[in-house]
């Protein structure tokens, strides 16, 4: 077991708080959106949402405290992690319904902003759950660990964020909060995805982008998360013109040319540890 640094919350305590906040935000979003859809005054709906937030947060903390290994249970499979986003889908459904029905206009904006909050909270919970599951499955040192150097396009990222920020500001200034919420969601999603992939470099976390080869499978370490691919989920491994591709059932895992520090040592380690033959191809 890994020891937590003194003065810091344990990983389970952090997950417990995150799960509580997620459940609270999901309940608050459902109450707030449902209340506005029913014609309740926004001020009253907001009060009900605040109460739901507190109740849901306390309930989530209590549930996690009572259920041992809840995080690893959620993080074990992709379907379980997807199930966490059920409230996200339920709230998001109000957006198209409100656009084609006689529901109050405010319902669309409330549903959109609630969806954004629940989505971020759900992503945090599933990311932490998957990381805790990986820590439980992988308890050995990696056979080989190499640095991942993802391609970064800072000027493109800045231009895209400036565009979304400008569109958000224009719509907010005109009072079109639904479209403002759309562009806020696009901007937040873009930032989160780029940080997750390590394509936006943050000081002090760049060295955490590694590909670790274990006896059980591959672990990709990102700044704030990890992903695990067991060997039995990989059908073939191809090394093609500097690109390393792991063929899986539905989604391939691939690394572009020069994205790995030492791709040849990775190939050799895979063949030794996994007992698979890496298909080497060249299109010269």
PDB file of N, CA and C in Angstrom, residues 63-162:
ATOM      1  N   UNK A  63     -22.728   7.227   1.757  1.00  0.00           N
ATOM      2  CA  UNK A  63     -22.762   6.014   0.937  1.00  0.00           C
ATOM      3  C   UNK A  63     -21.349   5.475   0.722  1.00  0.00           C
ATOM      4  N   UNK A  64     -20.418   6.359   0.391  1.00  0.00           N
ATOM      5  CA  UNK A  64     -19.050   5.911   0.159  1.00  0.00           C
ATOM      6  C   UNK A  64     -18.425   5.362   1.437  1.00  0.00           C
ATOM      7  N   UNK A  65     -18.817   5.922   2.567  1.00  0.00           N
ATOM      8  CA  UNK A  65     -18.283   5.449   3.846  1.00  0.00           C
ATOM      9  C   UNK A  65     -18.773   4.056   4.179  1.00  0.00           C
ATOM     10  N   UNK A  66     -19.992   3.732   3.744  1.00  0.00           N
ATOM     11  CA  UNK A  66     -20.588   2.439   4.076  1.00  0.00           C
ATOM     12  C   UNK A  66     -20.204   1.341   3.089  1.00  0.00           C
ATOM     13  N   UNK A  67     -19.938   1.714   1.851  1.00  0.00           N
ATOM     14  CA  UNK A  67     -19.632   0.716   0.819  1.00  0.00           C
ATOM     15  C   UNK A  67     -18.124   0.643   0.630  1.00  0.00           C
ATOM     16  N   UNK A  68     -17.544  -0.450   1.043  1.00  0.00           N
ATOM     17  CA  UNK A  68     -16.105  -0.622   0.915  1.00  0.00           C
ATOM     18  C   UNK A  68     -15.724  -0.838  -0.556  1.00  0.00           C
ATOM     19  N   UNK A  69     -14.651  -0.211  -0.973  1.00  0.00           N
ATOM     20  CA  UNK A  69     -14.120  -0.346  -2.333  1.00  0.00           C
ATOM     21  C   UNK A  69     -15.104   0.111  -3.401  1.00  0.00           C
ATOM     22  N   UNK A  70     -15.879   1.136  -3.096  1.00  0.00           N
ATOM     23  CA  UNK A  70     -16.798   1.682  -4.094  1.00  0.00           C
ATOM     24  C   UNK A  70     -16.023   2.241  -5.280  1.00  0.00           C
ATOM     25  N   UNK A  71     -14.923   2.908  -5.003  1.00  0.00           N
ATOM     26  CA  UNK A  71     -14.135   3.511  -6.085  1.00  0.00           C
ATOM     27  C   UNK A  71     -13.618   2.455  -7.054  1.00  0.00           C
ATOM     28  N   UNK A  72     -13.058   1.373  -6.522  1.00  0.00           N
ATOM     29  CA  UNK A  72     -12.526   0.333  -7.409  1.00  0.00           C
ATOM     30  C   UNK A  72     -13.640  -0.384  -8.163  1.00  0.00           C
ATOM     31  N   UNK A  73     -14.810  -0.489  -7.545  1.00  0.00           N
ATOM     32  CA  UNK A  73     -15.948  -1.107  -8.231  1.00  0.00           C
ATOM     33  C   UNK A  73     -16.386  -0.257  -9.419  1.00  0.00           C
ATOM     34  N   UNK A  74     -16.410   1.058  -9.235  1.00  0.00           N
ATOM     35  CA  UNK A  74     -16.786   1.958 -10.332  1.00  0.00           C
ATOM     36  C   UNK A  74     -15.712   1.979 -11.409  1.00  0.00           C
ATOM     37  N   UNK A  75     -14.464   2.006 -10.995  1.00  0.00           N
ATOM     38  CA  UNK A  75     -13.373   2.161 -11.950  1.00  0.00           C
ATOM     39  C   UNK A  75     -12.984   0.907 -12.692  1.00  0.00           C
ATOM     40  N   UNK A  76     -13.583  -0.245 -12.340  1.00  0.00           N
ATOM     41  CA  UNK A  76     -13.151  -1.520 -12.916  1.00  0.00           C
ATOM     42  C   UNK A  76     -13.455  -1.636 -14.397  1.00  0.00           C
ATOM     43  N   UNK A  77     -14.646  -1.212 -14.826  1.00  0.00           N
ATOM     44  CA  UNK A  77     -15.025  -1.386 -16.232  1.00  0.00           C
ATOM     45  C   UNK A  77     -15.510  -0.073 -16.832  1.00  0.00           C
ATOM     46  N   UNK A  78     -15.455  -0.013 -18.155  1.00  0.00           N
ATOM     47  CA  UNK A  78     -15.898   1.185 -18.867  1.00  0.00           C
ATOM     48  C   UNK A  78     -17.401   1.392 -18.718  1.00  0.00           C
ATOM     49  N   UNK A  79     -18.170   0.314 -18.670  1.00  0.00           N
ATOM     50  CA  UNK A  79     -19.625   0.439 -18.551  1.00  0.00           C
ATOM     51  C   UNK A  79     -20.016   1.013 -17.182  1.00  0.00           C
ATOM     52  N   UNK A  80     -19.309   0.625 -16.138  1.00  0.00           N
ATOM     53  CA  UNK A  80     -19.626   1.162 -14.812  1.00  0.00           C
ATOM     54  C   UNK A  80     -19.279   2.640 -14.727  1.00  0.00           C
ATOM     55  N   UNK A  81     -18.179   3.016 -15.342  1.00  0.00           N
ATOM     56  CA  UNK A  81     -17.827   4.443 -15.338  1.00  0.00           C
ATOM     57  C   UNK A  81     -18.844   5.243 -16.148  1.00  0.00           C
ATOM     58  N   UNK A  82     -19.324   4.658 -17.242  1.00  0.00           N
ATOM     59  CA  UNK A  82     -20.330   5.349 -18.050  1.00  0.00           C
ATOM     60  C   UNK A  82     -21.635   5.502 -17.284  1.00  0.00           C
ATOM     61  N   UNK A  83     -21.961   4.524 -16.424  1.00  0.00           N
ATOM     62  CA  UNK A  83     -23.214   4.581 -15.666  1.00  0.00           C
ATOM     63  C   UNK A  83     -23.245   5.764 -14.714  1.00  0.00           C
ATOM     64  N   UNK A  84     -22.080   6.237 -14.311  1.00  0.00           N
ATOM     65  CA  UNK A  84     -22.017   7.397 -13.416  1.00  0.00           C
ATOM     66  C   UNK A  84     -22.647   8.623 -14.074  1.00  0.00           C
ATOM     67  N   UNK A  85     -22.610   8.674 -15.398  1.00  0.00           N
ATOM     68  CA  UNK A  85     -23.100   9.847 -16.116  1.00  0.00           C
ATOM     69  C   UNK A  85     -24.593   9.777 -16.426  1.00  0.00           C
ATOM     70  N   UNK A  86     -25.312   8.853 -15.802  1.00  0.00           N
ATOM     71  CA  UNK A  86     -26.761   8.777 -16.008  1.00  0.00           C
ATOM     72  C   UNK A  86     -27.459  10.089 -15.651  1.00  0.00           C
ATOM     73  N   UNK A  87     -27.135  10.730 -14.494  1.00  0.00           N
ATOM     74  CA  UNK A  87     -27.770  12.030 -14.203  1.00  0.00           C
ATOM     75  C   UNK A  87     -27.430  13.082 -15.248  1.00  0.00           C
ATOM     76  N   UNK A  88     -26.221  13.006 -15.806  1.00  0.00           N
ATOM     77  CA  UNK A  88     -25.808  13.928 -16.864  1.00  0.00           C
ATOM     78  C   UNK A  88     -26.767  13.839 -18.041  1.00  0.00           C
ATOM     79  N   UNK A  89     -27.056  12.606 -18.463  1.00  0.00           N
ATOM     80  CA  UNK A  89     -27.969  12.409 -19.585  1.00  0.00           C
ATOM     81  C   UNK A  89     -29.394  12.809 -19.267  1.00  0.00           C
ATOM     82  N   UNK A  90     -29.818  12.555 -18.021  1.00  0.00           N
ATOM     83  CA  UNK A  90     -31.188  12.894 -17.626  1.00  0.00           C
ATOM     84  C   UNK A  90     -31.411  14.410 -17.667  1.00  0.00           C
ATOM     85  N   UNK A  91     -30.419  15.162 -17.181  1.00  0.00           N
ATOM     86  CA  UNK A  91     -30.554  16.631 -17.188  1.00  0.00           C
ATOM     87  C   UNK A  91     -30.422  17.170 -18.608  1.00  0.00           C
ATOM     88  N   UNK A  92     -29.474  16.610 -19.367  1.00  0.00           N
ATOM     89  CA  UNK A  92     -29.265  17.085 -20.735  1.00  0.00           C
ATOM     90  C   UNK A  92     -30.504  16.880 -21.597  1.00  0.00           C
ATOM     91  N   UNK A  93     -31.308  15.864 -21.289  1.00  0.00           N
ATOM     92  CA  UNK A  93     -32.512  15.583 -22.076  1.00  0.00           C
ATOM     93  C   UNK A  93     -33.494  16.745 -22.031  1.00  0.00           C
ATOM     94  N   UNK A  94     -33.420  17.566 -20.974  1.00  0.00           N
ATOM     95  CA  UNK A  94     -34.330  18.712 -20.875  1.00  0.00           C
ATOM     96  C   UNK A  94     -34.040  19.773 -21.940  1.00  0.00           C
ATOM     97  N   UNK A  95     -32.796  19.801 -22.447  1.00  0.00           N
ATOM     98  CA  UNK A  95     -32.434  20.848 -23.409  1.00  0.00           C
ATOM     99  C   UNK A  95     -33.225  20.703 -24.705  1.00  0.00           C
ATOM    100  N   UNK A  96     -33.165  19.572 -25.420  1.00  0.00           N
ATOM    101  CA  UNK A  96     -33.966  19.470 -26.649  1.00  0.00           C
ATOM    102  C   UNK A  96     -35.472  19.489 -26.388  1.00  0.00           C
ATOM    103  N   UNK A  97     -35.888  18.931 -25.237  1.00  0.00           N
ATOM    104  CA  UNK A  97     -37.319  18.924 -24.925  1.00  0.00           C
ATOM    105  C   UNK A  97     -37.832  20.353 -24.764  1.00  0.00           C
ATOM    106  N   UNK A  98     -37.022  21.177 -24.072  1.00  0.00           N
ATOM    107  CA  UNK A  98     -37.458  22.559 -23.838  1.00  0.00           C
ATOM    108  C   UNK A  98     -37.479  23.376 -25.121  1.00  0.00           C
ATOM    109  N   UNK A  99     -36.664  22.992 -26.095  1.00  0.00           N
ATOM    110  CA  UNK A  99     -36.607  23.744 -27.349  1.00  0.00           C
ATOM    111  C   UNK A  99     -37.800  23.466 -28.256  1.00  0.00           C
ATOM    112  N   UNK A 100     -38.450  22.303 -28.074  1.00  0.00           N
ATOM    113  CA  UNK A 100     -39.564  21.942 -28.956  1.00  0.00           C
ATOM    114  C   UNK A 100     -40.885  21.865 -28.205  1.00  0.00           C
ATOM    115  N   UNK A 101     -40.906  22.341 -26.970  1.00  0.00           N
ATOM    116  CA  UNK A 101     -42.126  22.285 -26.175  1.00  0.00           C
ATOM    117  C   UNK A 101     -42.415  23.656 -25.585  1.00  0.00           C
ATOM    118  N   UNK A 102     -43.400  23.705 -24.711  1.00  0.00           N
ATOM    119  CA  UNK A 102     -43.801  24.969 -24.095  1.00  0.00           C
ATOM    120  C   UNK A 102     -43.180  25.164 -22.717  1.00  0.00           C
ATOM    121  N   UNK A 103     -42.111  24.437 -22.419  1.00  0.00           N
ATOM    122  CA  UNK A 103     -41.439  24.617 -21.134  1.00  0.00           C
ATOM    123  C   UNK A 103     -40.870  26.027 -21.037  1.00  0.00           C
ATOM    124  N   UNK A 104     -40.758  26.566 -19.826  1.00  0.00           N
ATOM    125  CA  UNK A 104     -40.190  27.918 -19.661  1.00  0.00           C
ATOM    126  C   UNK A 104     -38.806  28.025 -20.289  1.00  0.00           C
ATOM    127  N   UNK A 105     -38.517  29.207 -20.845  1.00  0.00           N
ATOM    128  CA  UNK A 105     -37.237  29.417 -21.526  1.00  0.00           C
ATOM    129  C   UNK A 105     -36.067  29.193 -20.584  1.00  0.00           C
ATOM    130  N   UNK A 106     -36.235  29.561 -19.308  1.00  0.00           N
ATOM    131  CA  UNK A 106     -35.144  29.448 -18.345  1.00  0.00           C
ATOM    132  C   UNK A 106     -34.717  27.995 -18.153  1.00  0.00           C
ATOM    133  N   UNK A 107     -35.608  27.042 -18.434  1.00  0.00           N
ATOM    134  CA  UNK A 107     -35.282  25.626 -18.245  1.00  0.00           C
ATOM    135  C   UNK A 107     -34.113  25.211 -19.124  1.00  0.00           C
ATOM    136  N   UNK A 108     -34.048  25.724 -20.340  1.00  0.00           N
ATOM    137  CA  UNK A 108     -32.961  25.365 -21.249  1.00  0.00           C
ATOM    138  C   UNK A 108     -31.618  25.783 -20.683  1.00  0.00           C
ATOM    139  N   UNK A 109     -31.519  27.029 -20.223  1.00  0.00           N
ATOM    140  CA  UNK A 109     -30.263  27.523 -19.660  1.00  0.00           C
ATOM    141  C   UNK A 109     -29.892  26.768 -18.387  1.00  0.00           C
ATOM    142  N   UNK A 110     -30.874  26.548 -17.505  1.00  0.00           N
ATOM    143  CA  UNK A 110     -30.616  25.840 -16.250  1.00  0.00           C
ATOM    144  C   UNK A 110     -30.139  24.419 -16.528  1.00  0.00           C
ATOM    145  N   UNK A 111     -30.797  23.740 -17.467  1.00  0.00           N
ATOM    146  CA  UNK A 111     -30.411  22.368 -17.795  1.00  0.00           C
ATOM    147  C   UNK A 111     -29.008  22.316 -18.369  1.00  0.00           C
ATOM    148  N   UNK A 112     -28.675  23.281 -19.212  1.00  0.00           N
ATOM    149  CA  UNK A 112     -27.364  23.293 -19.851  1.00  0.00           C
ATOM    150  C   UNK A 112     -26.252  23.535 -18.836  1.00  0.00           C
ATOM    151  N   UNK A 113     -26.440  24.536 -17.982  1.00  0.00           N
ATOM    152  CA  UNK A 113     -25.426  24.834 -16.976  1.00  0.00           C
ATOM    153  C   UNK A 113     -25.330  23.719 -15.945  1.00  0.00           C
ATOM    154  N   UNK A 114     -26.461  23.123 -15.590  1.00  0.00           N
ATOM    155  CA  UNK A 114     -26.433  21.989 -14.650  1.00  0.00           C
ATOM    156  C   UNK A 114     -25.698  20.802 -15.259  1.00  0.00           C
ATOM    157  N   UNK A 115     -25.939  20.564 -16.550  1.00  0.00           N
ATOM    158  CA  UNK A 115     -25.253  19.473 -17.242  1.00  0.00           C
ATOM    159  C   UNK A 115     -23.748  19.673 -17.217  1.00  0.00           C
ATOM    160  N   UNK A 116     -23.308  20.910 -17.431  1.00  0.00           N
ATOM    161  CA  UNK A 116     -21.879  21.210 -17.412  1.00  0.00           C
ATOM    162  C   UNK A 116     -21.272  20.893 -16.042  1.00  0.00           C
ATOM    163  N   UNK A 117     -21.944  21.325 -14.975  1.00  0.00           N
ATOM    164  CA  UNK A 117     -21.439  21.071 -13.629  1.00  0.00           C
ATOM    165  C   UNK A 117     -21.410  19.595 -13.281  1.00  0.00           C
ATOM    166  N   UNK A 118     -22.491  18.890 -13.604  1.00  0.00           N
ATOM    167  CA  UNK A 118     -22.558  17.457 -13.314  1.00  0.00           C
ATOM    168  C   UNK A 118     -21.540  16.691 -14.153  1.00  0.00           C
ATOM    169  N   UNK A 119     -21.343  17.120 -15.388  1.00  0.00           N
ATOM    170  CA  UNK A 119     -20.371  16.452 -16.249  1.00  0.00           C
ATOM    171  C   UNK A 119     -18.952  16.551 -15.713  1.00  0.00           C
ATOM    172  N   UNK A 120     -18.568  17.744 -15.258  1.00  0.00           N
ATOM    173  CA  UNK A 120     -17.226  17.930 -14.690  1.00  0.00           C
ATOM    174  C   UNK A 120     -17.063  17.102 -13.413  1.00  0.00           C
ATOM    175  N   UNK A 121     -18.080  17.140 -12.545  1.00  0.00           N
ATOM    176  CA  UNK A 121     -18.020  16.365 -11.299  1.00  0.00           C
ATOM    177  C   UNK A 121     -17.962  14.868 -11.584  1.00  0.00           C
ATOM    178  N   UNK A 122     -18.729  14.417 -12.576  1.00  0.00           N
ATOM    179  CA  UNK A 122     -18.714  13.008 -12.937  1.00  0.00           C
ATOM    180  C   UNK A 122     -17.380  12.580 -13.507  1.00  0.00           C
ATOM    181  N   UNK A 123     -16.777  13.452 -14.313  1.00  0.00           N
ATOM    182  CA  UNK A 123     -15.453  13.139 -14.860  1.00  0.00           C
ATOM    183  C   UNK A 123     -14.432  12.990 -13.738  1.00  0.00           C
ATOM    184  N   UNK A 124     -14.481  13.863 -12.744  1.00  0.00           N
ATOM    185  CA  UNK A 124     -13.547  13.773 -11.617  1.00  0.00           C
ATOM    186  C   UNK A 124     -13.727  12.457 -10.875  1.00  0.00           C
ATOM    187  N   UNK A 125     -14.973  12.066 -10.623  1.00  0.00           N
ATOM    188  CA  UNK A 125     -15.252  10.829  -9.894  1.00  0.00           C
ATOM    189  C   UNK A 125     -14.761   9.611 -10.675  1.00  0.00           C
ATOM    190  N   UNK A 126     -15.083   9.533 -11.962  1.00  0.00           N
ATOM    191  CA  UNK A 126     -14.681   8.362 -12.747  1.00  0.00           C
ATOM    192  C   UNK A 126     -13.168   8.299 -12.916  1.00  0.00           C
ATOM    193  N   UNK A 127     -12.531   9.448 -13.054  1.00  0.00           N
ATOM    194  CA  UNK A 127     -11.073   9.467 -13.178  1.00  0.00           C
ATOM    195  C   UNK A 127     -10.416   8.968 -11.904  1.00  0.00           C
ATOM    196  N   UNK A 128     -10.887   9.453 -10.754  1.00  0.00           N
ATOM    197  CA  UNK A 128     -10.335   9.001  -9.482  1.00  0.00           C
ATOM    198  C   UNK A 128     -10.620   7.524  -9.252  1.00  0.00           C
ATOM    199  N   UNK A 129     -11.812   7.070  -9.635  1.00  0.00           N
ATOM    200  CA  UNK A 129     -12.172   5.661  -9.455  1.00  0.00           C
ATOM    201  C   UNK A 129     -11.288   4.758 -10.304  1.00  0.00           C
ATOM    202  N   UNK A 130     -11.053   5.147 -11.545  1.00  0.00           N
ATOM    203  CA  UNK A 130     -10.209   4.338 -12.419  1.00  0.00           C
ATOM    204  C   UNK A 130      -8.772   4.286 -11.890  1.00  0.00           C
ATOM    205  N   UNK A 131      -8.280   5.405 -11.390  1.00  0.00           N
ATOM    206  CA  UNK A 131      -6.927   5.448 -10.847  1.00  0.00           C
ATOM    207  C   UNK A 131      -6.794   4.547  -9.626  1.00  0.00           C
ATOM    208  N   UNK A 132      -7.790   4.559  -8.740  1.00  0.00           N
ATOM    209  CA  UNK A 132      -7.764   3.689  -7.562  1.00  0.00           C
ATOM    210  C   UNK A 132      -7.839   2.215  -7.962  1.00  0.00           C
ATOM    211  N   UNK A 133      -8.618   1.909  -8.982  1.00  0.00           N
ATOM    212  CA  UNK A 133      -8.683   0.527  -9.458  1.00  0.00           C
ATOM    213  C   UNK A 133      -7.336   0.082 -10.010  1.00  0.00           C
ATOM    214  N   UNK A 134      -6.695   0.927 -10.781  1.00  0.00           N
ATOM    215  CA  UNK A 134      -5.385   0.590 -11.338  1.00  0.00           C
ATOM    216  C   UNK A 134      -4.364   0.390 -10.229  1.00  0.00           C
ATOM    217  N   UNK A 135      -4.398   1.247  -9.213  1.00  0.00           N
ATOM    218  CA  UNK A 135      -3.479   1.084  -8.087  1.00  0.00           C
ATOM    219  C   UNK A 135      -3.682  -0.259  -7.390  1.00  0.00           C
ATOM    220  N   UNK A 136      -4.913  -0.742  -7.397  1.00  0.00           N
ATOM    221  CA  UNK A 136      -5.208  -2.016  -6.742  1.00  0.00           C
ATOM    222  C   UNK A 136      -4.756  -3.197  -7.604  1.00  0.00           C
ATOM    223  N   UNK A 137      -4.916  -3.072  -8.908  1.00  0.00           N
ATOM    224  CA  UNK A 137      -4.553  -4.163  -9.816  1.00  0.00           C
ATOM    225  C   UNK A 137      -3.036  -4.225 -10.024  1.00  0.00           C
ATOM    226  N   UNK A 138      -2.413  -3.065 -10.170  1.00  0.00           N
ATOM    227  CA  UNK A 138      -0.981  -2.996 -10.439  1.00  0.00           C
ATOM    228  C   UNK A 138      -0.257  -2.672  -9.138  1.00  0.00           C
ATOM    229  N   UNK A 139       0.410  -3.660  -8.569  1.00  0.00           N
ATOM    230  CA  UNK A 139       1.130  -3.439  -7.314  1.00  0.00           C
ATOM    231  C   UNK A 139       2.621  -3.728  -7.454  1.00  0.00           C
ATOM    232  N   UNK A 140       3.104  -3.818  -8.716  1.00  0.00           N
ATOM    233  CA  UNK A 140       4.518  -4.073  -8.931  1.00  0.00           C
ATOM    234  C   UNK A 140       5.154  -2.892  -9.650  1.00  0.00           C
ATOM    235  N   UNK A 141       6.472  -2.857  -9.650  1.00  0.00           N
ATOM    236  CA  UNK A 141       7.192  -1.828 -10.379  1.00  0.00           C
ATOM    237  C   UNK A 141       7.165  -2.152 -11.870  1.00  0.00           C
ATOM    238  N   UNK A 142       7.129  -1.133 -12.731  1.00  0.00           N
ATOM    239  CA  UNK A 142       7.091  -1.412 -14.170  1.00  0.00           C
ATOM    240  C   UNK A 142       8.378  -2.055 -14.662  1.00  0.00           C
ATOM    241  N   UNK A 143       8.228  -2.951 -15.630  1.00  0.00           N
ATOM    242  CA  UNK A 143       9.390  -3.566 -16.261  1.00  0.00           C
ATOM    243  C   UNK A 143      10.146  -2.522 -17.076  1.00  0.00           C
ATOM    244  N   UNK A 144       9.384  -1.633 -17.689  1.00  0.00           N
ATOM    245  CA  UNK A 144       9.953  -0.561 -18.484  1.00  0.00           C
ATOM    246  C   UNK A 144       9.040   0.645 -18.398  1.00  0.00           C
ATOM    247  N   UNK A 145       9.631   1.816 -18.280  1.00  0.00           N
ATOM    248  CA  UNK A 145       8.861   3.057 -18.232  1.00  0.00           C
ATOM    249  C   UNK A 145       9.530   4.085 -19.136  1.00  0.00           C
ATOM    250  N   UNK A 146       8.752   4.642 -20.063  1.00  0.00           N
ATOM    251  CA  UNK A 146       9.301   5.624 -20.996  1.00  0.00           C
ATOM    252  C   UNK A 146       8.440   6.875 -20.983  1.00  0.00           C
ATOM    253  N   UNK A 147       9.052   7.977 -21.255  1.00  0.00           N
ATOM    254  CA  UNK A 147       8.373   9.272 -21.262  1.00  0.00           C
ATOM    255  C   UNK A 147       7.515   9.421 -22.522  1.00  0.00           C
ATOM    256  N   UNK A 148       6.308   9.909 -22.345  1.00  0.00           N
ATOM    257  CA  UNK A 148       5.434  10.245 -23.470  1.00  0.00           C
ATOM    258  C   UNK A 148       5.560  11.731 -23.745  1.00  0.00           C
ATOM    259  N   UNK A 149       5.812  12.062 -24.991  1.00  0.00           N
ATOM    260  CA  UNK A 149       5.928  13.473 -25.398  1.00  0.00           C
ATOM    261  C   UNK A 149       4.834  13.785 -26.418  1.00  0.00           C
ATOM    262  N   UNK A 150       3.635  14.129 -25.953  1.00  0.00           N
ATOM    263  CA  UNK A 150       2.543  14.400 -26.900  1.00  0.00           C
ATOM    264  C   UNK A 150       2.811  15.656 -27.700  1.00  0.00           C
ATOM    265  N   UNK A 151       2.277  15.674 -28.895  1.00  0.00           N
ATOM    266  CA  UNK A 151       2.432  16.864 -29.734  1.00  0.00           C
ATOM    267  C   UNK A 151       1.631  18.023 -29.135  1.00  0.00           C
ATOM    268  N   UNK A 152       2.266  19.154 -29.047  1.00  0.00           N
ATOM    269  CA  UNK A 152       1.598  20.337 -28.484  1.00  0.00           C
ATOM    270  C   UNK A 152       1.493  21.420 -29.556  1.00  0.00           C
ATOM    271  N   UNK A 153       0.306  22.046 -29.587  1.00  0.00           N
ATOM    272  CA  UNK A 153       0.070  23.152 -30.526  1.00  0.00           C
ATOM    273  C   UNK A 153      -0.460  24.338 -29.730  1.00  0.00           C
ATOM    274  N   UNK A 154       0.430  25.028 -29.003  1.00  0.00           N
ATOM    275  CA  UNK A 154      -0.027  26.086 -28.095  1.00  0.00           C
ATOM    276  C   UNK A 154      -0.761  27.223 -28.794  1.00  0.00           C
ATOM    277  N   UNK A 155      -0.307  27.604 -29.991  1.00  0.00           N
ATOM    278  CA  UNK A 155      -0.958  28.722 -30.679  1.00  0.00           C
ATOM    279  C   UNK A 155      -2.368  28.339 -31.129  1.00  0.00           C
ATOM    280  N   UNK A 156      -2.528  27.102 -31.576  1.00  0.00           N
ATOM    281  CA  UNK A 156      -3.862  26.639 -31.965  1.00  0.00           C
ATOM    282  C   UNK A 156      -4.780  26.593 -30.741  1.00  0.00           C
ATOM    283  N   UNK A 157      -4.254  26.073 -29.610  1.00  0.00           N
ATOM    284  CA  UNK A 157      -5.052  26.004 -28.389  1.00  0.00           C
ATOM    285  C   UNK A 157      -5.481  27.390 -27.930  1.00  0.00           C
ATOM    286  N   UNK A 158      -4.539  28.329 -27.952  1.00  0.00           N
ATOM    287  CA  UNK A 158      -4.863  29.696 -27.529  1.00  0.00           C
ATOM    288  C   UNK A 158      -5.899  30.326 -28.460  1.00  0.00           C
ATOM    289  N   UNK A 159      -5.753  30.105 -29.760  1.00  0.00           N
ATOM    290  CA  UNK A 159      -6.707  30.673 -30.712  1.00  0.00           C
ATOM    291  C   UNK A 159      -8.098  30.086 -30.508  1.00  0.00           C
ATOM    292  N   UNK A 160      -8.163  28.781 -30.285  1.00  0.00           N
ATOM    293  CA  UNK A 160      -9.462  28.139 -30.086  1.00  0.00           C
ATOM    294  C   UNK A 160     -10.113  28.621 -28.793  1.00  0.00           C
ATOM    295  N   UNK A 161      -9.328  28.726 -27.717  1.00  0.00           N
ATOM    296  CA  UNK A 161      -9.880  29.195 -26.447  1.00  0.00           C
ATOM    297  C   UNK A 161     -10.315  30.651 -26.544  1.00  0.00           C
ATOM    298  N   UNK A 162      -9.552  31.454 -27.276  1.00  0.00           N
ATOM    299  CA  UNK A 162      -9.938  32.856 -27.466  1.00  0.00           C
ATOM    300  C   UNK A 162     -11.263  32.947 -28.227  1.00  0.00           C
TER     301      UNK A 162
END
